[in-house]
Amino acid sequence: MCRSARGAAHGDRVLERARHRARTTVSRSPGGHRRGYAPGLDRPRSRRSTRYRIGSAFHNCAVVAVVIQLCLLYVVAGLFKVRGMRWQEGTALYYVLRVAEYSIFPELARLLYEHALIVYAVTYLTVFLQAFFPLLLLRPSTRHLAFVLVTLMHLGIGVLMGIPFFSLFMISTDLILFTDREYTAIGAWLRRHGHPLISRTRPARTAPL
């Protein structure tokens, strides 16, 4: 009876030693540094993960805030245009291009305002684009179309009205409409087609959190 009790106690001690060795076993991590499997060693990683989630949440809120401001800017501009008689008649572009203070390329402006169809089309398209800009962001295809149209609009404003810095600022702000996945796809497409700038750079490796 005593021998069996002693054997059981010895077995418990052996099992406890094995568990202790398993908890304190040290292995090599992929980064080359030594890391133990003690329970407390996983806390820094969880803290980094928490900071990453909090930072991502703040980042996403900032992106949403910028997009909301863009929508308000375009919608308010479109609604103010709707109230104007020239915009309702479809002739606003004609009078804008005839302003001498804004016309830095008068010959180019003349080529546009001498064609009534172009004047009507661009005038009404501008109002429609700005007034319904938030709705165009609901689908990826219409969102890409909206980006192309507003980029052309701002390029026209910069070239024909002589305010390039405003146009460049708005175009750079509109770039936030693209997602990270779309930027990655664009970079991969340019790299496959041997773009001289993209092909020389390697994709950045993100450090593990």
mmCIF file of C-alpha atoms in Angstrom:
data_model
loop_
_atom_site.group_PDB
_atom_site.id
_atom_site.type_symbol
_atom_site.label_atom_id
_atom_site.label_comp_id
_atom_site.label_asym_id
_atom_site.label_seq_id
_atom_site.Cartn_x
_atom_site.Cartn_y
_atom_site.Cartn_z
ATOM 1 C CA MET A 1 0.000 0.000 0.000
ATOM 2 C CA CYS A 2 2.820 2.372 0.914
ATOM 3 C CA ARG A 3 4.753 1.391 -2.169
ATOM 4 C CA SER A 4 1.791 2.144 -4.425
ATOM 5 C CA ALA A 5 1.309 5.532 -2.750
ATOM 6 C CA ARG A 6 4.996 6.319 -3.174
ATOM 7 C CA GLY A 7 4.830 5.268 -6.831
ATOM 8 C CA ALA A 8 1.838 7.499 -7.447
ATOM 9 C CA ALA A 9 3.575 10.435 -5.781
ATOM 10 C CA HIS A 10 6.704 9.817 -7.838
ATOM 11 C CA GLY A 11 4.622 9.689 -11.011
ATOM 12 C CA ASP A 12 2.982 12.985 -10.103
ATOM 13 C CA ARG A 13 6.378 14.596 -9.587
ATOM 14 C CA VAL A 14 7.620 13.308 -12.948
ATOM 15 C CA LEU A 15 4.490 14.613 -14.678
ATOM 16 C CA GLU A 16 4.858 18.000 -12.996
ATOM 17 C CA ARG A 17 8.497 18.227 -14.108
ATOM 18 C CA ALA A 18 7.494 17.405 -17.681
ATOM 19 C CA ARG A 19 4.853 20.114 -17.637
ATOM 20 C CA HIS A 20 7.338 22.610 -16.236
ATOM 21 C CA ARG A 21 9.849 21.775 -18.977
ATOM 22 C CA ALA A 22 7.159 22.148 -21.644
ATOM 23 C CA ARG A 23 6.200 25.583 -20.337
ATOM 24 C CA THR A 24 9.775 26.815 -20.208
ATOM 25 C CA THR A 25 10.959 25.258 -23.470
ATOM 26 C CA VAL A 26 12.732 27.847 -25.580
ATOM 27 C CA SER A 27 12.572 27.698 -29.356
ATOM 28 C CA ARG A 28 13.808 29.767 -32.251
ATOM 29 C CA SER A 29 11.353 32.200 -33.795
ATOM 30 C CA PRO A 30 11.456 33.160 -37.530
ATOM 31 C CA GLY A 31 13.097 36.464 -36.628
ATOM 32 C CA GLY A 32 16.099 34.717 -35.084
ATOM 33 C CA HIS A 33 15.518 35.736 -31.452
ATOM 34 C CA ARG A 34 14.804 33.319 -28.640
ATOM 35 C CA ARG A 35 11.302 33.175 -27.293
ATOM 36 C CA GLY A 36 9.831 31.115 -24.494
ATOM 37 C CA TYR A 37 6.362 29.697 -24.283
ATOM 38 C CA ALA A 38 5.674 30.912 -20.781
ATOM 39 C CA PRO A 39 2.118 32.255 -20.444
ATOM 40 C CA GLY A 40 3.184 35.861 -19.883
ATOM 41 C CA LEU A 41 5.231 36.151 -23.076
ATOM 42 C CA ASP A 42 2.198 36.495 -25.347
ATOM 43 C CA ARG A 43 1.010 39.689 -23.680
ATOM 44 C CA PRO A 44 3.169 42.141 -25.731
ATOM 45 C CA ARG A 45 1.809 40.674 -28.958
ATOM 46 C CA SER A 46 -1.767 41.056 -27.735
ATOM 47 C CA ARG A 47 -1.008 44.639 -26.750
ATOM 48 C CA ARG A 48 0.406 45.365 -30.211
ATOM 49 C CA SER A 49 -2.652 43.767 -31.761
ATOM 50 C CA THR A 50 -4.907 45.958 -29.633
ATOM 51 C CA ARG A 51 -2.992 49.091 -30.625
ATOM 52 C CA TYR A 52 -3.236 48.033 -34.267
ATOM 53 C CA ARG A 53 -7.001 47.596 -34.044
ATOM 54 C CA ILE A 54 -7.406 50.959 -32.325
ATOM 55 C CA GLY A 55 -5.194 52.667 -34.916
ATOM 56 C CA SER A 56 -7.135 51.029 -37.744
ATOM 57 C CA ALA A 57 -10.403 52.218 -36.231
ATOM 58 C CA PHE A 58 -9.163 55.821 -36.034
ATOM 59 C CA HIS A 59 -7.809 55.579 -39.589
ATOM 60 C CA ASN A 60 -11.113 54.284 -40.942
ATOM 61 C CA CYS A 61 -13.040 57.008 -39.126
ATOM 62 C CA ALA A 62 -10.754 59.638 -40.658
ATOM 63 C CA VAL A 63 -11.275 58.204 -44.149
ATOM 64 C CA VAL A 64 -15.047 58.192 -43.677
ATOM 65 C CA ALA A 65 -14.911 61.799 -42.440
ATOM 66 C CA VAL A 66 -12.974 62.917 -45.530
ATOM 67 C CA VAL A 67 -15.406 61.127 -47.855
ATOM 68 C CA ILE A 68 -18.364 62.737 -46.067
ATOM 69 C CA GLN A 69 -16.777 66.162 -46.491
ATOM 70 C CA LEU A 70 -16.243 65.482 -50.194
ATOM 71 C CA CYS A 71 -19.872 64.469 -50.579
ATOM 72 C CA LEU A 72 -21.075 67.584 -48.768
ATOM 73 C CA LEU A 73 -18.813 69.783 -50.877
ATOM 74 C CA TYR A 74 -20.044 68.397 -54.182
ATOM 75 C CA VAL A 75 -23.709 68.176 -53.177
ATOM 76 C CA VAL A 76 -23.822 71.747 -51.857
ATOM 77 C CA ALA A 77 -22.061 73.009 -54.985
ATOM 78 C CA GLY A 78 -24.525 71.109 -57.169
ATOM 79 C CA LEU A 79 -27.564 72.415 -55.292
ATOM 80 C CA PHE A 80 -26.344 75.995 -55.564
ATOM 81 C CA LYS A 81 -25.871 75.498 -59.297
ATOM 82 C CA VAL A 82 -29.412 74.173 -59.639
ATOM 83 C CA ARG A 83 -30.717 77.444 -58.204
ATOM 84 C CA GLY A 84 -28.877 79.501 -60.831
ATOM 85 C CA MET A 85 -30.750 80.494 -63.969
ATOM 86 C CA ARG A 86 -27.719 80.010 -66.231
ATOM 87 C CA TRP A 87 -27.238 76.472 -64.980
ATOM 88 C CA GLN A 88 -30.904 75.699 -65.472
ATOM 89 C CA GLU A 89 -30.715 76.979 -69.035
ATOM 90 C CA GLY A 90 -27.522 75.007 -69.678
ATOM 91 C CA THR A 91 -25.491 78.070 -70.691
ATOM 92 C CA ALA A 92 -23.379 78.592 -67.566
ATOM 93 C CA LEU A 93 -20.247 77.132 -69.153
ATOM 94 C CA TYR A 94 -20.521 79.614 -72.011
ATOM 95 C CA TYR A 95 -20.419 82.618 -69.688
ATOM 96 C CA VAL A 96 -17.680 81.128 -67.516
ATOM 97 C CA LEU A 97 -15.411 80.604 -70.513
ATOM 98 C CA ARG A 98 -16.056 84.154 -71.717
ATOM 99 C CA VAL A 99 -14.701 85.744 -68.517
ATOM 100 C CA ALA A 100 -11.421 87.381 -69.502
ATOM 101 C CA GLU A 101 -9.931 87.217 -65.995
ATOM 102 C CA TYR A 102 -10.160 83.426 -66.002
ATOM 103 C CA SER A 103 -9.286 82.766 -69.621
ATOM 104 C CA ILE A 104 -5.576 81.951 -69.790
ATOM 105 C CA PHE A 105 -6.052 79.979 -73.022
ATOM 106 C CA PRO A 106 -8.632 82.042 -74.940
ATOM 107 C CA GLU A 107 -8.241 80.063 -78.151
ATOM 108 C CA LEU A 108 -8.984 76.798 -76.387
ATOM 109 C CA ALA A 109 -11.935 78.344 -74.567
ATOM 110 C CA ARG A 110 -13.297 79.633 -77.860
ATOM 111 C CA LEU A 111 -13.197 76.146 -79.350
ATOM 112 C CA LEU A 112 -15.480 74.990 -76.559
ATOM 113 C CA TYR A 113 -18.022 77.770 -76.155
ATOM 114 C CA GLU A 114 -18.589 78.073 -79.897
ATOM 115 C CA HIS A 115 -20.183 74.601 -79.884
ATOM 116 C CA ALA A 116 -23.594 74.759 -78.233
ATOM 117 C CA LEU A 117 -23.846 70.987 -77.801
ATOM 118 C CA ILE A 118 -20.619 70.874 -75.788
ATOM 119 C CA VAL A 119 -21.763 73.787 -73.629
ATOM 120 C CA TYR A 120 -25.120 72.186 -72.826
ATOM 121 C CA ALA A 121 -23.656 68.729 -72.213
ATOM 122 C CA VAL A 122 -20.841 69.868 -69.908
ATOM 123 C CA THR A 123 -23.105 72.255 -67.985
ATOM 124 C CA TYR A 124 -25.788 69.688 -67.207
ATOM 125 C CA LEU A 125 -23.252 66.909 -66.621
ATOM 126 C CA THR A 126 -21.473 69.056 -64.033
ATOM 127 C CA VAL A 127 -24.705 69.686 -62.132
ATOM 128 C CA PHE A 128 -25.698 66.023 -62.272
ATOM 129 C CA LEU A 129 -22.248 64.842 -61.181
ATOM 130 C CA GLN A 130 -22.071 67.128 -58.173
ATOM 131 C CA ALA A 131 -25.669 66.742 -57.018
ATOM 132 C CA PHE A 132 -25.652 62.930 -57.209
ATOM 133 C CA PHE A 133 -22.023 62.372 -56.241
ATOM 134 C CA PRO A 134 -22.803 60.393 -53.030
ATOM 135 C CA LEU A 135 -25.035 57.971 -54.941
ATOM 136 C CA LEU A 136 -22.260 57.288 -57.429
ATOM 137 C CA LEU A 137 -20.057 56.013 -54.598
ATOM 138 C CA LEU A 138 -22.356 53.116 -53.730
ATOM 139 C CA ARG A 139 -20.996 50.786 -56.427
ATOM 140 C CA PRO A 140 -17.355 50.297 -57.481
ATOM 141 C CA SER A 141 -18.096 50.814 -61.188
ATOM 142 C CA THR A 142 -19.957 54.088 -60.675
ATOM 143 C CA ARG A 143 -17.386 55.177 -58.088
ATOM 144 C CA HIS A 144 -14.599 54.793 -60.638
ATOM 145 C CA LEU A 145 -16.694 56.657 -63.198
ATOM 146 C CA ALA A 146 -17.309 59.459 -60.699
ATOM 147 C CA PHE A 147 -13.576 59.750 -60.037
ATOM 148 C CA VAL A 148 -12.810 59.996 -63.754
ATOM 149 C CA LEU A 149 -15.499 62.632 -64.292
ATOM 150 C CA VAL A 150 -14.539 64.820 -61.328
ATOM 151 C CA THR A 151 -10.878 64.546 -62.358
ATOM 152 C CA LEU A 152 -11.732 65.764 -65.853
ATOM 153 C CA MET A 153 -13.848 68.521 -64.345
ATOM 154 C CA HIS A 154 -11.023 69.746 -62.123
ATOM 155 C CA LEU A 155 -8.504 69.499 -64.946
ATOM 156 C CA GLY A 156 -10.800 71.659 -67.040
ATOM 157 C CA ILE A 157 -11.118 74.155 -64.201
ATOM 158 C CA GLY A 158 -7.357 74.270 -63.752
ATOM 159 C CA VAL A 159 -6.585 74.728 -67.441
ATOM 160 C CA LEU A 160 -9.483 76.874 -68.641
ATOM 161 C CA MET A 161 -9.988 79.009 -65.529
ATOM 162 C CA GLY A 162 -6.362 79.359 -64.453
ATOM 163 C CA ILE A 163 -6.649 77.941 -60.912
ATOM 164 C CA PRO A 164 -4.433 74.838 -61.092
ATOM 165 C CA PHE A 165 -3.578 74.603 -57.391
ATOM 166 C CA PHE A 166 -7.220 74.240 -56.403
ATOM 167 C CA SER A 167 -7.684 71.598 -59.083
ATOM 168 C CA LEU A 168 -4.625 69.617 -57.996
ATOM 169 C CA PHE A 169 -5.736 69.785 -54.372
ATOM 170 C CA MET A 170 -9.193 68.461 -55.213
ATOM 171 C CA ILE A 171 -7.832 65.686 -57.440
ATOM 172 C CA SER A 172 -5.419 64.574 -54.718
ATOM 173 C CA THR A 173 -8.284 64.557 -52.214
ATOM 174 C CA ASP A 174 -10.480 62.520 -54.555
ATOM 175 C CA LEU A 175 -7.793 59.814 -54.615
ATOM 176 C CA ILE A 176 -9.067 58.695 -51.223
ATOM 177 C CA LEU A 177 -12.005 57.108 -53.047
ATOM 178 C CA PHE A 178 -9.760 54.177 -54.014
ATOM 179 C CA THR A 179 -9.301 51.303 -51.588
ATOM 180 C CA ASP A 180 -5.982 49.723 -50.598
ATOM 181 C CA ARG A 181 -6.832 46.644 -52.649
ATOM 182 C CA GLU A 182 -7.431 48.794 -55.726
ATOM 183 C CA TYR A 183 -4.122 50.624 -55.255
ATOM 184 C CA THR A 184 -2.362 47.265 -54.943
ATOM 185 C CA ALA A 185 -4.053 46.022 -58.113
ATOM 186 C CA ILE A 186 -3.066 49.185 -59.997
ATOM 187 C CA GLY A 187 0.549 48.824 -58.864
ATOM 188 C CA ALA A 188 0.609 45.156 -59.881
ATOM 189 C CA TRP A 189 -0.837 46.004 -63.303
ATOM 190 C CA LEU A 190 1.766 48.717 -63.883
ATOM 191 C CA ARG A 191 4.520 46.365 -62.734
ATOM 192 C CA ARG A 192 3.377 43.647 -65.131
ATOM 193 C CA HIS A 193 3.394 46.088 -68.031
ATOM 194 C CA GLY A 194 6.892 47.288 -67.199
ATOM 195 C CA HIS A 195 6.165 50.827 -66.075
ATOM 196 C CA PRO A 196 9.585 52.540 -65.716
ATOM 197 C CA LEU A 197 8.814 53.933 -62.265
ATOM 198 C CA ILE A 198 6.945 50.994 -60.750
ATOM 199 C CA SER A 199 9.164 48.256 -62.175
ATOM 200 C CA ARG A 200 12.228 49.604 -60.352
ATOM 201 C CA THR A 201 10.589 49.502 -56.962
ATOM 202 C CA ARG A 202 9.819 46.421 -54.965
ATOM 203 C CA PRO A 203 6.631 46.022 -52.968
ATOM 204 C CA ALA A 204 7.221 46.986 -49.370
ATOM 205 C CA ARG A 205 7.162 44.221 -46.801
ATOM 206 C CA THR A 206 5.052 44.931 -43.813
ATOM 207 C CA ALA A 207 6.657 44.123 -40.487
ATOM 208 C CA PRO A 208 4.777 41.613 -38.345
ATOM 209 C CA LEU A 209 2.813 43.206 -35.567
#
